[in-house]
Amino acid sequence: MRFSIVIPLYNKQDCIRQALDCVFNQSCQDFEVIVVDDGSTDRGAEIVREYKDKRLRLISQKNSGVSAARNAGIAAARNSWIAFLDADDIWTHLHLETLAKLHERFPQAEMLCTNYEKISSNENYTDKLENIEQKINCYIVNDLYVRLLKDQHIIWSSTAAIKKQCFEKAGGFDTKLIKGEDFDCWFRLKEQFTLAQTDFVTAFYRIDPPEGNATNKVSSVRKYQVYYFKPDFWTWNFKSMFMYRVIYGYLKHFLVYRQPKNFLLLLFKHNFKLLRIFFYRNKAKQLGIRF
C-alpha cells in the first residue's frame, strides 16, 4: 500500500516544518509527499525547499483556496492512495501504518480514517498522547449521519486516506466553498464508496495555529456548505435531521455574531423548508440527540 500525501500550504511558516517532520518520521516509509503552495506570502515554501528528500515535491499556484490546492495535489499524485495532512496539524509516527493495517482488515473499503484529538499551540502533542486512553476499535461506517448527530468520531481531513480513483468518479473538493468543503467531499464520496474507520488516535488538530485559521474570516454564506444543503421535507431521516441541525446552528450563529446579511441569505435559501426544524427538534429530543 503506497501513499501520496497531499499537504495544502498557505502562510503556515510556523507549522509546516513540524508537519513535514512528522511525515518523514512515519514508521511506514512507502510514500511521496506533495506540498501545494497556494500563493503563500510568507517563508512557508522556502522552508519546504530546505528538505532534500527525493519523495517530496512542491507545487506552486496562485492563491485559489484549500479546495483547489487539494485538487492539485490529487491530480499530481502518483500512488493509488491519497492521504491528507493540513500544514498546521500533526501525525503520530504510527499514522500511515495504522491506515495500512485498517486496509488489511477491510480490503473492500475505498475510504479510510483514524481518530484525532484537538491540541492547542502551547501543548506538547507527545505529552497529550500519553494521557489518551487509546481505543483500537475498527469498523465499517454504515451510520454516518447518526454518528454526526451523536457527536461521535467521524472522518476528518488530516486522518483521511482515499483511493485516487474515487475522486475521479465522485469529483474532488468544491472550489466555490470555503467552509465545510471537506465534509462536502466526504459526504459525496461516502454515498458511493465504503468507509472503514478506527478509533485509534494518530493525529492532532491544532485549534489555534500561530498564523490563524483563514476559514474563520467572515464571508458570504454562499461559500458555505450549509447553503447548498438539500434536506428532505416530506419524509424524515437522519441525514435530513443532521442538515436541519446545521442550518439551525448557523442561523443562530449569524444572529449572535451580527451577520444579518448571511442570516437572511440562508433564511431565504431554505425558505419554507425551515418549518421542518420544529419537527426535527422534537424528534431529536425523543431520541436523546442534541439539536
Short mmCIF file of C-alpha atoms in Angstrom, two decimals:
data_model
loop_
_atom_site.label_atom_id
_atom_site.label_comp_id
_atom_site.label_asym_id
_atom_site.label_seq_id
_atom_site.Cartn_x
_atom_site.Cartn_y
_atom_site.Cartn_z
CA MET A 1 0.00 0.00 0.00
CA ARG A 2 1.63 3.22 -1.20
CA PHE A 3 0.53 6.69 -0.18
CA SER A 4 0.63 10.07 -1.83
CA ILE A 5 0.47 12.62 0.98
CA VAL A 6 -1.13 15.92 0.00
CA ILE A 7 -0.37 18.99 2.15
CA PRO A 8 -2.04 22.29 1.17
CA LEU A 9 0.09 25.22 2.29
CA TYR A 10 -0.94 28.82 2.77
CA ASN A 11 1.02 31.09 5.13
CA LYS A 12 1.94 28.38 7.64
CA GLN A 13 5.64 29.05 8.06
CA ASP A 14 5.47 28.40 11.80
CA CYS A 15 3.83 24.99 11.38
CA ILE A 16 4.96 23.42 8.10
CA ARG A 17 8.30 22.16 9.44
CA GLN A 18 6.62 20.17 12.21
CA ALA A 19 4.09 18.81 9.71
CA LEU A 20 6.84 17.61 7.35
CA ASP A 21 8.93 16.21 10.19
CA CYS A 22 6.03 14.09 11.43
CA VAL A 23 5.55 12.76 7.87
CA PHE A 24 9.19 11.77 7.42
CA ASN A 25 9.16 10.20 10.90
CA GLN A 26 6.46 7.68 9.94
CA SER A 27 7.03 4.00 10.73
CA CYS A 28 5.70 3.31 7.22
CA GLN A 29 8.07 4.97 4.73
CA ASP A 30 6.49 3.97 1.40
CA PHE A 31 5.10 7.33 0.32
CA GLU A 32 5.54 10.52 -1.64
CA VAL A 33 4.77 14.00 -0.31
CA ILE A 34 3.13 16.71 -2.40
CA VAL A 35 3.05 20.17 -0.84
CA VAL A 36 0.83 22.58 -2.76
CA ASP A 37 1.79 26.17 -2.03
CA ASP A 38 -1.40 28.16 -2.54
CA GLY A 39 0.18 31.56 -3.15
CA SER A 40 1.75 31.96 0.29
CA THR A 41 3.29 35.33 1.15
CA ASP A 42 5.49 34.07 3.99
CA ARG A 43 8.51 31.72 4.15
CA GLY A 44 6.47 28.51 4.08
CA ALA A 45 7.52 27.41 0.59
CA GLU A 46 11.14 28.34 1.31
CA ILE A 47 11.10 26.04 4.35
CA VAL A 48 9.73 23.19 2.23
CA ARG A 49 12.61 23.64 -0.25
CA GLU A 50 15.10 23.08 2.57
CA TYR A 51 14.09 19.41 2.64
CA LYS A 52 16.18 17.35 0.22
CA ASP A 53 14.18 14.11 0.35
CA LYS A 54 13.50 12.93 -3.22
CA ARG A 55 10.00 11.84 -2.21
CA LEU A 56 9.00 15.47 -1.63
CA ARG A 57 7.56 17.67 -4.38
CA LEU A 58 6.50 21.30 -4.12
CA ILE A 59 3.81 22.65 -6.42
CA SER A 60 3.16 26.38 -6.54
CA GLN A 61 -0.05 28.04 -7.69
CA LYS A 62 -1.73 31.41 -7.31
CA ASN A 63 -3.96 31.73 -4.26
CA SER A 64 -7.10 29.75 -5.10
CA GLY A 65 -8.17 28.26 -1.77
CA VAL A 66 -7.65 24.99 0.06
CA SER A 67 -10.01 23.02 -2.20
CA ALA A 68 -8.06 23.95 -5.32
CA ALA A 69 -4.80 23.13 -3.52
CA ARG A 70 -6.01 19.67 -2.50
CA ASN A 71 -7.35 19.02 -6.00
CA ALA A 72 -3.97 19.98 -7.49
CA GLY A 73 -2.24 17.58 -5.11
CA ILE A 74 -4.61 14.75 -6.01
CA ALA A 75 -4.06 15.36 -9.73
CA ALA A 76 -0.28 15.23 -9.26
CA ALA A 77 -0.32 12.07 -7.10
CA ARG A 78 1.46 9.02 -8.49
CA ASN A 79 0.17 6.48 -5.96
CA SER A 80 -3.26 4.91 -5.62
CA TRP A 81 -3.97 6.11 -2.05
CA ILE A 82 -4.21 9.80 -1.16
CA ALA A 83 -3.57 10.74 2.48
CA PHE A 84 -4.22 14.33 3.57
CA LEU A 85 -2.45 16.45 6.16
CA ASP A 86 -3.15 20.12 6.79
CA ALA A 87 0.01 22.16 7.27
CA ASP A 88 -0.88 23.11 10.86
CA ASP A 89 -1.81 19.59 12.01
CA ILE A 90 0.32 16.73 13.33
CA TRP A 91 0.52 12.96 12.80
CA THR A 92 1.94 10.47 15.26
CA HIS A 93 4.60 8.18 13.79
CA LEU A 94 2.02 5.36 13.51
CA HIS A 95 -0.49 7.18 11.32
CA LEU A 96 0.26 5.61 7.92
CA GLU A 97 0.93 2.21 9.48
CA THR A 98 -2.47 2.35 11.19
CA LEU A 99 -4.17 3.18 7.88
CA ALA A 100 -2.36 0.29 6.19
CA LYS A 101 -3.48 -2.15 8.89
CA LEU A 102 -7.04 -0.83 8.59
CA HIS A 103 -6.87 -1.55 4.86
CA GLU A 104 -5.71 -5.10 5.57
CA ARG A 105 -8.67 -5.57 7.91
CA PHE A 106 -11.19 -4.11 5.46
CA PRO A 107 -9.78 -4.50 1.92
CA GLN A 108 -13.17 -3.63 0.42
CA ALA A 109 -13.04 -0.08 1.82
CA GLU A 110 -12.02 2.70 -0.57
CA MET A 111 -12.05 5.31 2.23
CA LEU A 112 -10.06 5.01 5.47
CA CYS A 113 -9.68 7.20 8.53
CA THR A 114 -8.20 7.15 12.01
CA ASN A 115 -9.15 9.15 15.11
CA TYR A 116 -7.81 12.50 16.27
CA GLU A 117 -7.56 14.81 19.28
CA LYS A 118 -7.57 18.60 19.49
CA ILE A 119 -4.47 20.39 20.72
CA SER A 120 -3.51 24.00 21.40
CA SER A 121 -0.27 25.55 20.20
CA ASN A 122 1.18 25.62 23.73
CA GLU A 123 0.61 21.89 24.29
CA ASN A 124 3.10 19.14 23.55
CA TYR A 125 1.31 16.50 21.48
CA THR A 126 3.55 13.68 22.75
CA ASP A 127 2.61 14.52 26.34
CA LYS A 128 -1.05 14.70 25.40
CA LEU A 129 -0.84 11.36 23.61
CA GLU A 130 0.46 9.66 26.76
CA ASN A 131 -2.71 10.69 28.61
CA ILE A 132 -5.11 9.46 25.93
CA GLU A 133 -6.87 6.18 26.55
CA GLN A 134 -6.37 4.59 23.15
CA LYS A 135 -9.21 2.57 21.63
CA ILE A 136 -8.42 0.07 18.90
CA ASN A 137 -11.97 -0.47 17.65
CA CYS A 138 -12.22 -0.58 13.87
CA TYR A 139 -15.35 -0.94 11.77
CA ILE A 140 -17.20 -0.16 8.57
CA VAL A 141 -19.22 3.05 8.93
CA ASN A 142 -22.83 2.45 7.92
CA ASP A 143 -24.45 5.13 10.08
CA LEU A 144 -22.53 8.29 9.22
CA TYR A 145 -25.32 10.76 9.99
CA VAL A 146 -26.29 9.05 13.23
CA ARG A 147 -22.67 9.34 14.35
CA LEU A 148 -22.64 13.01 13.36
CA LEU A 149 -25.82 13.68 15.31
CA LYS A 150 -24.37 11.96 18.36
CA ASP A 151 -21.15 13.99 18.01
CA GLN A 152 -19.11 10.83 17.59
CA HIS A 153 -15.79 10.48 15.76
CA ILE A 154 -16.09 10.89 12.00
CA ILE A 155 -13.78 11.29 9.03
CA TRP A 156 -11.64 14.45 9.04
CA SER A 157 -9.12 15.86 6.57
CA SER A 158 -5.88 15.04 8.41
CA THR A 159 -6.99 11.49 9.25
CA ALA A 160 -8.37 10.52 5.83
CA ALA A 161 -6.90 8.32 3.13
CA ILE A 162 -8.93 7.86 -0.06
CA LYS A 163 -8.29 5.94 -3.26
CA LYS A 164 -7.42 8.34 -6.05
CA GLN A 165 -9.92 6.71 -8.40
CA CYS A 166 -12.73 7.66 -6.01
CA PHE A 167 -12.08 11.35 -6.63
CA GLU A 168 -12.08 10.68 -10.36
CA LYS A 169 -15.54 9.12 -10.07
CA ALA A 170 -17.19 11.35 -7.46
CA GLY A 171 -15.35 14.61 -8.08
CA GLY A 172 -12.85 16.40 -5.90
CA PHE A 173 -13.21 19.29 -3.47
CA ASP A 174 -15.70 22.00 -4.43
CA THR A 175 -13.63 25.14 -5.09
CA LYS A 176 -16.54 27.52 -4.50
CA LEU A 177 -16.73 26.51 -0.82
CA ILE A 178 -14.53 27.85 2.00
CA LYS A 179 -16.47 26.38 4.95
CA GLY A 180 -17.45 22.73 5.01
CA GLU A 181 -15.62 21.96 1.75
CA ASP A 182 -14.03 18.88 3.31
CA PHE A 183 -17.28 17.47 4.69
CA ASP A 184 -19.00 18.16 1.38
CA CYS A 185 -16.38 16.00 -0.31
CA TRP A 186 -16.53 13.21 2.29
CA PHE A 187 -20.36 13.09 2.10
CA ARG A 188 -20.32 12.77 -1.69
CA LEU A 189 -17.67 10.06 -1.55
CA LYS A 190 -19.48 8.17 1.23
CA GLU A 191 -22.61 7.93 -0.93
CA GLN A 192 -20.65 5.83 -3.45
CA PHE A 193 -17.86 4.15 -1.52
CA THR A 194 -17.20 2.18 1.66
CA LEU A 195 -15.63 3.89 4.67
CA ALA A 196 -13.59 1.98 7.25
CA GLN A 197 -12.65 3.71 10.47
CA THR A 198 -10.60 3.13 13.60
CA ASP A 199 -10.88 4.86 16.97
CA PHE A 200 -7.11 4.77 17.41
CA VAL A 201 -5.74 8.32 17.72
CA THR A 202 -2.98 9.08 15.21
CA ALA A 203 -3.46 12.80 14.53
CA PHE A 204 -3.81 16.12 16.30
CA TYR A 205 -5.90 19.08 15.14
CA ARG A 206 -4.35 22.40 16.10
CA ILE A 207 -7.23 24.59 17.28
CA ASP A 208 -5.20 27.82 17.40
CA PRO A 209 -2.47 27.78 14.74
CA PRO A 210 0.02 30.68 15.10
CA GLU A 211 -0.96 32.18 11.75
CA GLY A 212 -4.67 31.84 12.46
CA ASN A 213 -7.34 29.98 10.50
CA ALA A 214 -8.27 31.51 7.15
CA THR A 215 -11.76 29.99 7.20
CA ASN A 216 -12.63 31.91 10.38
CA LYS A 217 -12.86 35.16 8.43
CA VAL A 218 -16.39 36.43 7.82
CA SER A 219 -17.53 35.76 4.26
CA SER A 220 -20.73 35.19 2.34
CA VAL A 221 -22.75 32.15 3.37
CA ARG A 222 -22.92 31.36 -0.34
CA LYS A 223 -19.41 29.96 0.16
CA TYR A 224 -20.55 27.65 2.99
CA GLN A 225 -21.52 24.04 2.51
CA VAL A 226 -24.71 24.61 4.55
CA TYR A 227 -26.07 26.97 1.88
CA TYR A 228 -26.30 24.06 -0.57
CA PHE A 229 -27.91 21.51 1.74
CA LYS A 230 -30.98 19.79 0.31
CA PRO A 231 -32.75 18.11 3.24
CA ASP A 232 -35.94 16.14 2.62
CA PHE A 233 -39.08 17.99 3.65
CA TRP A 234 -41.84 15.40 3.40
CA THR A 235 -40.05 12.32 4.77
CA TRP A 236 -37.73 12.18 7.79
CA ASN A 237 -34.31 10.56 8.00
CA PHE A 238 -31.11 11.07 9.96
CA LYS A 239 -29.36 12.77 7.05
CA SER A 240 -32.05 15.46 6.90
CA MET A 241 -32.09 15.77 10.69
CA PHE A 242 -28.36 16.49 10.60
CA MET A 243 -28.74 19.05 7.82
CA TYR A 244 -31.55 20.88 9.62
CA ARG A 245 -29.48 20.93 12.81
CA VAL A 246 -26.56 22.52 10.97
CA ILE A 247 -28.83 25.07 9.26
CA TYR A 248 -30.42 25.93 12.61
CA GLY A 249 -26.99 26.29 14.19
CA TYR A 250 -25.77 28.68 11.52
CA LEU A 251 -28.91 30.81 11.74
CA LYS A 252 -28.30 31.23 15.47
CA HIS A 253 -24.62 31.92 14.83
CA PHE A 254 -25.38 34.69 12.35
CA LEU A 255 -27.76 36.32 14.81
CA VAL A 256 -25.36 36.17 17.75
CA TYR A 257 -22.41 37.49 15.73
CA ARG A 258 -24.50 40.14 13.98
CA GLN A 259 -24.27 38.95 10.42
CA PRO A 260 -27.76 39.92 9.17
CA LYS A 261 -26.88 39.53 5.50
CA ASN A 262 -25.77 35.92 5.98
CA PHE A 263 -28.80 35.25 8.18
CA LEU A 264 -31.20 36.50 5.52
CA LEU A 265 -29.39 34.75 2.67
CA LEU A 266 -29.60 31.41 4.48
CA LEU A 267 -33.18 32.06 5.57
CA PHE A 268 -34.39 32.81 2.05
CA LYS A 269 -32.33 30.00 0.52
CA HIS A 270 -34.16 27.32 2.52
CA ASN A 271 -37.39 29.36 2.91
CA PHE A 272 -40.49 27.40 3.99
CA LYS A 273 -38.45 24.20 4.46
CA LEU A 274 -37.15 25.68 7.70
CA LEU A 275 -40.53 24.95 9.26
CA ARG A 276 -39.32 21.36 9.37
CA ILE A 277 -36.79 22.38 12.04
CA PHE A 278 -39.52 22.29 14.71
CA PHE A 279 -40.37 18.68 13.80
CA TYR A 280 -36.74 17.61 13.89
CA ARG A 281 -36.08 19.37 17.19
CA ASN A 282 -38.88 17.36 18.81
CA LYS A 283 -37.74 14.15 17.10
CA ALA A 284 -34.18 14.68 18.30
CA LYS A 285 -35.40 15.28 21.86
CA GLN A 286 -37.33 11.98 21.78
CA LEU A 287 -34.19 10.18 20.62
CA GLY A 288 -31.92 11.90 23.13
CA ILE A 289 -29.96 13.68 20.39
CA ARG A 290 -28.61 17.21 20.73
CA PHE A 291 -30.19 19.61 18.25
#
